[in-house]
Tab-separated table of C-alpha atoms in Angstrom:
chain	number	residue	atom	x	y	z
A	1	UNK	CA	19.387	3.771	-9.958
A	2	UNK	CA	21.043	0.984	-7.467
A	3	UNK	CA	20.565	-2.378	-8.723
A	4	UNK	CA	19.413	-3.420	-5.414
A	5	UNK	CA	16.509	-0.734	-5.854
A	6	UNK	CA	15.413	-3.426	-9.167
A	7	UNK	CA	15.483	-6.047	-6.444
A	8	UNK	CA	13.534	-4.839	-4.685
A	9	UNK	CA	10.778	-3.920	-7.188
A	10	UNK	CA	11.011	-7.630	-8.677
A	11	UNK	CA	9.910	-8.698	-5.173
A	12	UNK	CA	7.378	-6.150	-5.102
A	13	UNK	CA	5.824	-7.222	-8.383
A	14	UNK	CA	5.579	-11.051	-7.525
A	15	UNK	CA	3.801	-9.750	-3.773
A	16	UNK	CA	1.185	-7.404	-5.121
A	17	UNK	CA	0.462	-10.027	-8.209
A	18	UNK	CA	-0.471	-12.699	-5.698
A	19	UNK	CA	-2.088	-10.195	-3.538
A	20	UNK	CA	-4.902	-8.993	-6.133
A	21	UNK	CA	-4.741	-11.507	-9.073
A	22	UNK	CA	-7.421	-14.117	-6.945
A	23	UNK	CA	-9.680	-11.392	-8.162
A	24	UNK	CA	-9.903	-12.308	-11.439
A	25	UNK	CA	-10.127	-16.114	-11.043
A	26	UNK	CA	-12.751	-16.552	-7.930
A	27	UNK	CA	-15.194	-18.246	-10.597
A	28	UNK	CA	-12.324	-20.925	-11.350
A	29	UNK	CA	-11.032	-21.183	-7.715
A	30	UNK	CA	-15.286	-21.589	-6.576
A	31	UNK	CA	-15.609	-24.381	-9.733
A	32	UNK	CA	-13.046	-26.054	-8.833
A	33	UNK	CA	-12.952	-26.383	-5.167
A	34	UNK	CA	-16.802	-26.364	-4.974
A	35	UNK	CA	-16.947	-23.640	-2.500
A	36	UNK	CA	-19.560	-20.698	-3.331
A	37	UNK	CA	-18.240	-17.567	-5.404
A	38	UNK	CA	-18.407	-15.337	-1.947
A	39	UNK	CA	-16.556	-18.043	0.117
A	40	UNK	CA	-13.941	-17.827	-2.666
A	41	UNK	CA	-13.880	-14.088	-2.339
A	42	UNK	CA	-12.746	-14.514	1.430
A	43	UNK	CA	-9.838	-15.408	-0.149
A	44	UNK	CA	-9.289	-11.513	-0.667
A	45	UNK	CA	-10.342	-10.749	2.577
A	46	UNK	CA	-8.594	-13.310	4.148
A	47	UNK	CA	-5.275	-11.927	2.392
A	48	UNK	CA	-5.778	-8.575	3.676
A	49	UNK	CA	-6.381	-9.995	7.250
A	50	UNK	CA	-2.670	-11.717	7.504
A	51	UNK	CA	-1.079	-8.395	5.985
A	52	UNK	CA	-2.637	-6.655	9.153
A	53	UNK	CA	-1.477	-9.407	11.573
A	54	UNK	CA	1.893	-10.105	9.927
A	55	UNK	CA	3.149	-6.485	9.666
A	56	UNK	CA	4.415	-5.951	12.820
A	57	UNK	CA	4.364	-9.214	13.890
A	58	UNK	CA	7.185	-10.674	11.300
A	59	UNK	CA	8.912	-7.492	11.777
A	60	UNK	CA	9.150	-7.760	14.966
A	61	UNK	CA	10.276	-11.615	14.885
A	62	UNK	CA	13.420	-10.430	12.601
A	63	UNK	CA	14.233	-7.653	14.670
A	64	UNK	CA	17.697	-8.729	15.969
A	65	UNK	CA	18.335	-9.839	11.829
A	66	UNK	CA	19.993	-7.983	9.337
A	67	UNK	CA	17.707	-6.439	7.143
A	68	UNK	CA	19.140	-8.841	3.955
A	69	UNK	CA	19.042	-11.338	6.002
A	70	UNK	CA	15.548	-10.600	7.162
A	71	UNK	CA	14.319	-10.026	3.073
A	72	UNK	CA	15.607	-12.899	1.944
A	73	UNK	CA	13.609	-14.616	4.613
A	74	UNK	CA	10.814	-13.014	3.897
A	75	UNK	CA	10.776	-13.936	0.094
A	76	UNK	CA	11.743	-17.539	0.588
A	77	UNK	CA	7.998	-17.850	3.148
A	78	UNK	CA	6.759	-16.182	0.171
A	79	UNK	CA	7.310	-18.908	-1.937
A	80	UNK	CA	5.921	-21.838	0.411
A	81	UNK	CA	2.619	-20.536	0.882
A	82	UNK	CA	2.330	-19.448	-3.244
A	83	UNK	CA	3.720	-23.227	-3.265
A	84	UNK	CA	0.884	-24.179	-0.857
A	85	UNK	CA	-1.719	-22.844	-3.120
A	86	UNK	CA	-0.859	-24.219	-5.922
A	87	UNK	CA	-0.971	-27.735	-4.715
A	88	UNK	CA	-3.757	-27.096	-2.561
A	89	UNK	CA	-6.267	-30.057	-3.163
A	90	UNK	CA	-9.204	-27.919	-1.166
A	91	UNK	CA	-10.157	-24.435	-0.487
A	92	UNK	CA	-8.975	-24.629	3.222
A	93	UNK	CA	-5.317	-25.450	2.619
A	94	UNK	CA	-5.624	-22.962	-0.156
A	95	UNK	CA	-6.585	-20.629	2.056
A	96	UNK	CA	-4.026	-21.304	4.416
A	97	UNK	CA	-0.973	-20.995	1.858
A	98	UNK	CA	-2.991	-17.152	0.862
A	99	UNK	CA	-2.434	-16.398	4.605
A	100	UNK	CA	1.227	-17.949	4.942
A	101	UNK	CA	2.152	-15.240	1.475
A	102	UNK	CA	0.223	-12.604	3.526
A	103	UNK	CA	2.555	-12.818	6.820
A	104	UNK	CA	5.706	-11.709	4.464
A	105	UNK	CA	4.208	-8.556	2.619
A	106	UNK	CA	3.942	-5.984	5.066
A	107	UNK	CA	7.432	-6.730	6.605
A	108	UNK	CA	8.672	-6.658	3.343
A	109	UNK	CA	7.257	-3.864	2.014
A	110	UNK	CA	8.769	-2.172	5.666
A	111	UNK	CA	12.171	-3.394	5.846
A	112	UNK	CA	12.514	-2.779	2.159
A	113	UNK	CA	11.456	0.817	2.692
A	114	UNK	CA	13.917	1.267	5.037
A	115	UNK	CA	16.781	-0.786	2.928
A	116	UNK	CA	15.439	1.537	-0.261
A	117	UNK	CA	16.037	4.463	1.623
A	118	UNK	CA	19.816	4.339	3.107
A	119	UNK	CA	20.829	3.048	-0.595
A	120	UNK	CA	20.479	6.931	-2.068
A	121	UNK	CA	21.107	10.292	-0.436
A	122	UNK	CA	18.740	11.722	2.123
A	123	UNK	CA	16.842	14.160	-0.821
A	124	UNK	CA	16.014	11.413	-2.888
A	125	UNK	CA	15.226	8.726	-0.012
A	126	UNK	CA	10.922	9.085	-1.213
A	127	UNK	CA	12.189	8.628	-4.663
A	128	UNK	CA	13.591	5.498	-3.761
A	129	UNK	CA	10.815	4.262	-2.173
A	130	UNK	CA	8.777	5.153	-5.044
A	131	UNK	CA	11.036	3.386	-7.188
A	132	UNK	CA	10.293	-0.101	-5.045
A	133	UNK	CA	6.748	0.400	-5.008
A	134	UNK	CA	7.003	0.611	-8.364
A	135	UNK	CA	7.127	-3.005	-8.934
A	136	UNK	CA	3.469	-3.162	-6.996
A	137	UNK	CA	2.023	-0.750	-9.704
A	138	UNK	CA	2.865	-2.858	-12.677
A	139	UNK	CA	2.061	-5.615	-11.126
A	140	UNK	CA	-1.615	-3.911	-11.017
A	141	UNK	CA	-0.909	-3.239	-14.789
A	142	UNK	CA	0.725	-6.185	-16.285
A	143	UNK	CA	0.815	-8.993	-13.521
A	144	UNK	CA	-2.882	-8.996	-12.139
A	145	UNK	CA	-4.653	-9.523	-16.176
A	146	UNK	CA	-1.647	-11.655	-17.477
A	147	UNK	CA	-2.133	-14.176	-14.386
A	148	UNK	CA	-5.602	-14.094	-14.526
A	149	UNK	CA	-5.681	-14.575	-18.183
A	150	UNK	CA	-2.876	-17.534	-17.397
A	151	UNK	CA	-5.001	-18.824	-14.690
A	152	UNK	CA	-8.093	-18.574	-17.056
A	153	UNK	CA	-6.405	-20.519	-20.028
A	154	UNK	CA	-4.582	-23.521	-17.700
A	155	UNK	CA	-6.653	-23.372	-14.816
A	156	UNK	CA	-6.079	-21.111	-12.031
A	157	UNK	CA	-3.097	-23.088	-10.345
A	158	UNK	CA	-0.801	-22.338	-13.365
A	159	UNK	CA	-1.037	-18.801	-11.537
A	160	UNK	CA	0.049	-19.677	-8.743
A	161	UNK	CA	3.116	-21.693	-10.312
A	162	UNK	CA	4.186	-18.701	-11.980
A	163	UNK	CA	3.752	-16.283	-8.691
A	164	UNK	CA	5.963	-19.224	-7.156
A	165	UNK	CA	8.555	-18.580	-9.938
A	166	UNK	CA	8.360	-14.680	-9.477
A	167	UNK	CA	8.855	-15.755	-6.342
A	168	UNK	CA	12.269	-17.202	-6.909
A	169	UNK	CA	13.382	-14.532	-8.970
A	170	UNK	CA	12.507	-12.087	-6.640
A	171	UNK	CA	14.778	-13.950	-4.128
A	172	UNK	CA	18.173	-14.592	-6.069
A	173	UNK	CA	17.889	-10.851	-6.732
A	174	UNK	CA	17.241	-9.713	-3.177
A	175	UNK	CA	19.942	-12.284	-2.339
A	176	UNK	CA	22.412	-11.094	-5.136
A	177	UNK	CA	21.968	-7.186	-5.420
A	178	UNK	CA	21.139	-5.719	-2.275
A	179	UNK	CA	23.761	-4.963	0.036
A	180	UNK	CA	24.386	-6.026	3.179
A	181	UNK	CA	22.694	-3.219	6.377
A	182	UNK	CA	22.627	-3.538	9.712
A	183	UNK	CA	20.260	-3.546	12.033
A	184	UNK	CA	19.240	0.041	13.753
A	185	UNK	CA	21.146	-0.181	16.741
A	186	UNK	CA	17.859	0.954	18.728
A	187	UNK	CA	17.734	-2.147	21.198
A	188	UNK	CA	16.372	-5.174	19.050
A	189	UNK	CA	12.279	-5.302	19.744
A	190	UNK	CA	12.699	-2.798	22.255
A	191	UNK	CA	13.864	0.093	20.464
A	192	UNK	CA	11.556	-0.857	17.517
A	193	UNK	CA	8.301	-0.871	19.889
A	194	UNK	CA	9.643	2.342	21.756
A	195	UNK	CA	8.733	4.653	18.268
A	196	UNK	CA	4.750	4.071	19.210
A	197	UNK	CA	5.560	6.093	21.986
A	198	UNK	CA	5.270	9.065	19.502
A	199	UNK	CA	1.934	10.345	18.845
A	200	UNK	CA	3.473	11.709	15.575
A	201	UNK	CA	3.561	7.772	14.448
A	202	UNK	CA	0.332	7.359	15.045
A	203	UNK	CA	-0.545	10.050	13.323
A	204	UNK	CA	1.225	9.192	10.098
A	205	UNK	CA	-0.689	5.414	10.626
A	206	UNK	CA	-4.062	7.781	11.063
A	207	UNK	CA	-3.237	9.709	7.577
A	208	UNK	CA	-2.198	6.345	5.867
A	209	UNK	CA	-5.444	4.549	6.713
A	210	UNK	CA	-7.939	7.578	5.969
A	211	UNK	CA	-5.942	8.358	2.874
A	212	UNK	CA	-6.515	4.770	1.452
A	213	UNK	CA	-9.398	4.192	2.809
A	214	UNK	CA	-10.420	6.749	0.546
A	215	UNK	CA	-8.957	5.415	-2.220
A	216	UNK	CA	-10.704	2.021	-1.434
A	217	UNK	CA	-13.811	3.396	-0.904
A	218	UNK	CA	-14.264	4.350	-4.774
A	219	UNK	CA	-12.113	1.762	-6.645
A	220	UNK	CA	-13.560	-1.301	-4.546
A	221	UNK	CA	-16.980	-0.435	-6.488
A	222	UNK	CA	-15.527	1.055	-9.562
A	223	UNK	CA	-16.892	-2.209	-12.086
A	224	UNK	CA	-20.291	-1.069	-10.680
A	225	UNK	CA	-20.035	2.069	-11.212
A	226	UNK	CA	-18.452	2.322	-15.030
A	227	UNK	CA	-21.692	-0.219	-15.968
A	228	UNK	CA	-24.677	1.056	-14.451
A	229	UNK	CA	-23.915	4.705	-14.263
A	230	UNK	CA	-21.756	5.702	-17.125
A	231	UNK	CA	-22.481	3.090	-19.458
A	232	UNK	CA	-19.269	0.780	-20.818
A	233	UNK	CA	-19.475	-2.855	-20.900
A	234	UNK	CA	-18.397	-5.324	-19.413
A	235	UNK	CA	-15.881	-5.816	-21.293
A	236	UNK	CA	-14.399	-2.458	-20.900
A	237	UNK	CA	-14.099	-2.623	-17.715
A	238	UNK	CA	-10.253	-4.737	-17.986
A	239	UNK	CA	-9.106	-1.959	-19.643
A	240	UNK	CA	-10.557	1.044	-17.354
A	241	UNK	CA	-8.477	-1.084	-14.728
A	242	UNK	CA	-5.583	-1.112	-17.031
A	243	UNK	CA	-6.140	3.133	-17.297
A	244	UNK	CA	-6.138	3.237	-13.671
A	245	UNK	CA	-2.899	1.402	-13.130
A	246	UNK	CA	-0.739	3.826	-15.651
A	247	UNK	CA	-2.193	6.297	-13.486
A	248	UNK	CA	-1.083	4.830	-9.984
A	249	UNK	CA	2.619	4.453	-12.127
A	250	UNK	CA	2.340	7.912	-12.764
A	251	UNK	CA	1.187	9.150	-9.413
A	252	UNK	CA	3.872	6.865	-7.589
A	253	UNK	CA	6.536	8.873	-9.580
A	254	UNK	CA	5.085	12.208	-9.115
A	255	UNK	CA	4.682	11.319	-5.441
A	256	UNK	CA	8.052	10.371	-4.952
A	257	UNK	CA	9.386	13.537	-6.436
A	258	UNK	CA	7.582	15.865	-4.401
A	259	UNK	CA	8.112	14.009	-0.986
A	260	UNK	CA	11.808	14.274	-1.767
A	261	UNK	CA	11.337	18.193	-1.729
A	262	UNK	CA	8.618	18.808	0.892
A	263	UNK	CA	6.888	15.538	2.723
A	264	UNK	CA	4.141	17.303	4.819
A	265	UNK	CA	3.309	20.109	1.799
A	266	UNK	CA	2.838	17.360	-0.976
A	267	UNK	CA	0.240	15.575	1.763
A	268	UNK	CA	-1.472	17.998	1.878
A	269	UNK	CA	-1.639	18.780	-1.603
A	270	UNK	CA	-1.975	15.480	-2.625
A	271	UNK	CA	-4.799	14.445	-0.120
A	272	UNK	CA	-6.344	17.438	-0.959
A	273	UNK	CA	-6.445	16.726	-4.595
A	274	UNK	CA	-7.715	13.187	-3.676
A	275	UNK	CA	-10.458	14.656	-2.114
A	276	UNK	CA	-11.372	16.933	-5.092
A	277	UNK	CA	-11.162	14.078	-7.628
A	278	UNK	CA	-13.297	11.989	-6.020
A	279	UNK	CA	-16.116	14.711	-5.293
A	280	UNK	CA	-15.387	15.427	-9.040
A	281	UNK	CA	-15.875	11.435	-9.795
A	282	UNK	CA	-19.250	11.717	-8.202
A	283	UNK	CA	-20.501	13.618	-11.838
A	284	UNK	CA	-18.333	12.623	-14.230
A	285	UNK	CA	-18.824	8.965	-13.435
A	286	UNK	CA	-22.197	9.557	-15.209
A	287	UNK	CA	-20.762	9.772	-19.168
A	288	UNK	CA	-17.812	7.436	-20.716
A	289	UNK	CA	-15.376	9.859	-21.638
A	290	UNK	CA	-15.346	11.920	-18.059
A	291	UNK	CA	-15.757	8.910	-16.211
A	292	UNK	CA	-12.614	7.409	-18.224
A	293	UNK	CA	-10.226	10.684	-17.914
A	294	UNK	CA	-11.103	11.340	-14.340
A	295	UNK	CA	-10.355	7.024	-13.634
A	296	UNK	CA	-7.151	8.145	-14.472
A	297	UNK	CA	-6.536	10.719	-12.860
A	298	UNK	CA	-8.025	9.108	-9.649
A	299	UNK	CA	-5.076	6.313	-10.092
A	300	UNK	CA	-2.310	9.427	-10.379
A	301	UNK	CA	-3.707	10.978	-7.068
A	302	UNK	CA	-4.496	7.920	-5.283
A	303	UNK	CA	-1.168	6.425	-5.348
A	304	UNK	CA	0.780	9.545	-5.253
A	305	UNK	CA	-0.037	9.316	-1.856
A	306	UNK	CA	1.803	6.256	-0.815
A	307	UNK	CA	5.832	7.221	-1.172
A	308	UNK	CA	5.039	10.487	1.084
A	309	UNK	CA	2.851	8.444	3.491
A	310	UNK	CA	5.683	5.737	3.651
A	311	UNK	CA	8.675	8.268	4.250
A	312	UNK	CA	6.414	10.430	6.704
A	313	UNK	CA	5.984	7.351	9.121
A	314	UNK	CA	9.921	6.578	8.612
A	315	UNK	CA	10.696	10.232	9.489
A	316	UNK	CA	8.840	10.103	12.980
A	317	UNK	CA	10.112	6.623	13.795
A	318	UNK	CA	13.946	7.546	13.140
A	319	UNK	CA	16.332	5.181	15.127
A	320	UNK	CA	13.841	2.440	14.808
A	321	UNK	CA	11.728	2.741	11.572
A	322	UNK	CA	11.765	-0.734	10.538
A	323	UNK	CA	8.257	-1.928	12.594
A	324	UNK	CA	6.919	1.326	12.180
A	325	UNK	CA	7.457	1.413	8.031
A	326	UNK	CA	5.973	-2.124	8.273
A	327	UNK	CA	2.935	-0.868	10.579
A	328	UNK	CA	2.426	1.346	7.776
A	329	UNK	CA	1.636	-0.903	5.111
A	330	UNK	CA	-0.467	-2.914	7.649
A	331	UNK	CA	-2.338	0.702	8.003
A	332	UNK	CA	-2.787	0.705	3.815
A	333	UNK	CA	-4.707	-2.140	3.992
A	334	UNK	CA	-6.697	-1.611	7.322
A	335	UNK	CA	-7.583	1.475	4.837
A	336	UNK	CA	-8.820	-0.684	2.220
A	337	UNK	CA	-10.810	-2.743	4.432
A	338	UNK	CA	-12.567	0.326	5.790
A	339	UNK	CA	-13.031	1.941	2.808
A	340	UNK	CA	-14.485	-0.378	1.377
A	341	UNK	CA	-16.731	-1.461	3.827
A	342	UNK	CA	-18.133	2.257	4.437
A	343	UNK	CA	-18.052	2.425	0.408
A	344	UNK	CA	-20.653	-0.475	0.591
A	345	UNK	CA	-22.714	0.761	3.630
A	346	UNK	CA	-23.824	3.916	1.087
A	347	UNK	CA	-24.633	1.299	-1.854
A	348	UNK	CA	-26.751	-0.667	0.679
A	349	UNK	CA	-28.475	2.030	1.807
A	350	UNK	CA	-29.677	2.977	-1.386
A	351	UNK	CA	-27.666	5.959	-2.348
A	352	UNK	CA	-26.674	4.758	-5.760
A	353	UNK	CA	-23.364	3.423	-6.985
A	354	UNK	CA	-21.800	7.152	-7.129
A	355	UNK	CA	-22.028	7.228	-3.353
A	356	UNK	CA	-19.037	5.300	-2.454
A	357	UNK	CA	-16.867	8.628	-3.986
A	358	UNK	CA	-18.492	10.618	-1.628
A	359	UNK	CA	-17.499	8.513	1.378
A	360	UNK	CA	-14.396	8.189	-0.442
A	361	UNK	CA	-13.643	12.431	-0.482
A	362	UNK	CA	-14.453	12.449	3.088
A	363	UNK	CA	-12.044	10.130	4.327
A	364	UNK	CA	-9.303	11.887	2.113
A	365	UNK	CA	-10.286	14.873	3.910
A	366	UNK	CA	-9.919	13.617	7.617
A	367	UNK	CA	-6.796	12.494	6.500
A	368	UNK	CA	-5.993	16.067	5.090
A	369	UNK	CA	-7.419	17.271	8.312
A	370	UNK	CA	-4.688	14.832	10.488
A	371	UNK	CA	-2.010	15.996	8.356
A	372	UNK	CA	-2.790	19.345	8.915
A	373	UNK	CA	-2.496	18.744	12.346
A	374	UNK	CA	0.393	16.904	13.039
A	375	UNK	CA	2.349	19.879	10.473
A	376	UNK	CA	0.827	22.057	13.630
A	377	UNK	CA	2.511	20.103	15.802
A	378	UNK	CA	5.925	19.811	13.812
A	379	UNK	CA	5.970	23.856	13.576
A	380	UNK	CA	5.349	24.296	17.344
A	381	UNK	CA	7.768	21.910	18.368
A	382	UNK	CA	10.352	23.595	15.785
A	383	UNK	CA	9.595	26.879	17.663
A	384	UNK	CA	10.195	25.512	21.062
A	385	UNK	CA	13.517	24.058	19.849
A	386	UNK	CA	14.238	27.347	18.115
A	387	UNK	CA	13.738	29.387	21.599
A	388	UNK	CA	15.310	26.934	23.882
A	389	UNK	CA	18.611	27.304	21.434
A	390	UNK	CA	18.991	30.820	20.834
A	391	UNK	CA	21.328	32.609	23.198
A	392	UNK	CA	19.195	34.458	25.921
A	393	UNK	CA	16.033	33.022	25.104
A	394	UNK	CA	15.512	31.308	28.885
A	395	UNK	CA	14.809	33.350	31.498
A	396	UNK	CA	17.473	35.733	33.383
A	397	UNK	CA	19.548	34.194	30.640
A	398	UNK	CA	21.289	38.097	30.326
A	399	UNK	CA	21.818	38.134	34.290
């Protein structure tokens, strides 16, 4: 494994710690600032909002930049705005250093796709990719309870000091171990913007957002649903969560493995099999021991999805992939914002707190259904390239 490739992942770890570990200390955060315990939970929202908007848009700002160059960027704005929140004296400016961390995930999570993927040959560029994303799995595992247990112990600020430090770490090892790229020599902005011209880009942005959204459909309500239907505590909730993220480990491995052999086939394996799980959730969420084994196996599926999702996008935007890889994890959390809200519409309604996995299997099948699609696409076009290039396949070609 390049060292670089551990760079990478360190970076990832600090980002997805600061991205989810608010969770676990609104109570503290509302205390503190005096704000109300849903004002403190736009916080999460608020997050998810500035990965959408600074996706492409940071990308596109560091366009003409060398992809190092652009990372190490990246991870030093990182640092202000987890800086920023921990001397925030009120919820505003605290809110406003969440949404300065936010600009730098997507694009980093893009460019370091791409940077992850020319450091290994082409059959093991998902692998790769897996292997950065890595560091946003543990950090679901081991950074989200440790900083919220740190945060609960020595006040939530102490957090954000140590996200700050990640932060730093993250940056002399970006700035020591990964190599120096170019740019894709695709015309700056230009070039970069040109890959939307595709319809097969948007179609890998269509499979990323109903494939997560059906992840976030079921997970976003998962507390709910281990208490009042299948009957843990409280208490056992932490540690369903901690279940979950060996699973997404597992899954981003297994993902990454099977992209590197086949993209489109382990899509549609893998959204399939998302799809079942969740339908599956819907009755084993109603006893402990089910609901625990399939929890786990929902975190295998759900995040085997993501290094096949990534490299798909990266595939249809070659020349230019760097905005379009970025796009990408904007369209993860558009997913999680829609599945979650549609997750919600069903508990509203009435429909109990098994609903949301319903919702959930039917977005993983739309996305199955888009994948299927744009494979239809990819073998037509293959067979039009196939008859244009075989000797007397044009008309008259034998006159």
């Amino acid at each position: 494994m390049p060292a670089a490739l551990l760079a990478l992942a360190l970076g990832a770890f600090g980002i997805g710690t600061t991205e989810f570990v608010i969770v676990g200390l609104l109570p503290e955060v509302a205390r503190d600032l005096s704000v109300p315990i849903p004002s403190a939970g736009m916080l999460v929202t608020g997050y998810a909002l500035g990965v959408v908007v600074g996706a492409p848009l940071m990308t596109a700002a560091g366009a003409r930049l060398p992809r190092k160059t652009m990372l190490t960027l990246l991870m030093g704005i990182f640092i202000v705005g987890n800086l920023l929140c921990a001397l925030a004296p009120t919820y505003e400016l605290l809110m406003a250093g969440r949404l300065v961390a936010a600009l730098t995930h997507g694009a980093f999570f893009g460019i370091g796709s791409v940077v992850a993927a020319n450091l290994v040959p082409p059959d093991r560029k998902a692998s790769a990719i897996a292997l950065m994303f890595i560091g946003l799995t543990v950090a679901n595992v081991l950074g989200v309870p440790l900083g919220t247990v740190l945060g609960q112990h020595f006040g939530w600020r102490s957090t954000f000091w140590a996200v700050t430090a990640l932060g730093v770490v993250g940056l002399a090892a970006v700035a020591a171990l990964v190599p120096p790229q170019p740019k894709e020599q695709a015309g700056g902005l230009r070039g970069e913007l040109a890959v939307f011209r595709r319809p097969q880009v948007w179609l890998a942005l269509a499979m990323t957002t109903l494939g997560f959204g059906g992840v976030f459909a079921s997970f976003t309500y998962i507390a709910p649903m281990m208490t009042e239907v299948a009957g843990f505590s409280a208490g056992a909730v932490a540690w369903l969560l901690v279940l979950f993220g060996v699973g997404l480990c597992v899954g981003n491995v297994l993902g990454g493995r099977a992209a590197d052999k086949a993209v489109m086939r382990s899509l549609y394996v893998i959204l399939g099999a998302l799809a079942l799980v969740l339908l599956v959730f819907v009755q084993t969420a109603r006893a402990p021991l089910p609901a625990a084994i399939t929890v786990f196996f929902f975190g295998v599926v759900g995040f085997a999805t993501v290094p096949p999702l990534q490299t798909r996008v990266m595939q249809k935007a070659e020349g230019a992939p760097a905005l379009a890889s970025a796009a990408n994890i904007a369209a993860f959390n558009l997913g999680n914002a829609i599945g979650a809200w549609l997750g919600g519409l069903t508990v509203e309604h009435g429909l109990g707190w098994t609903a949301p996995n319903w919702t959930g299997a039917l977005l993983a099948a739309a996305g199955l259904g888009v994948a299927l699609f744009s494979g239809l696409l990819d073998r037509r076009s293959d067979r039009r390239r196939t008859a244009t290039e075989e000797p007397g396949s044009a008309p008259y070609a034998s006159v």
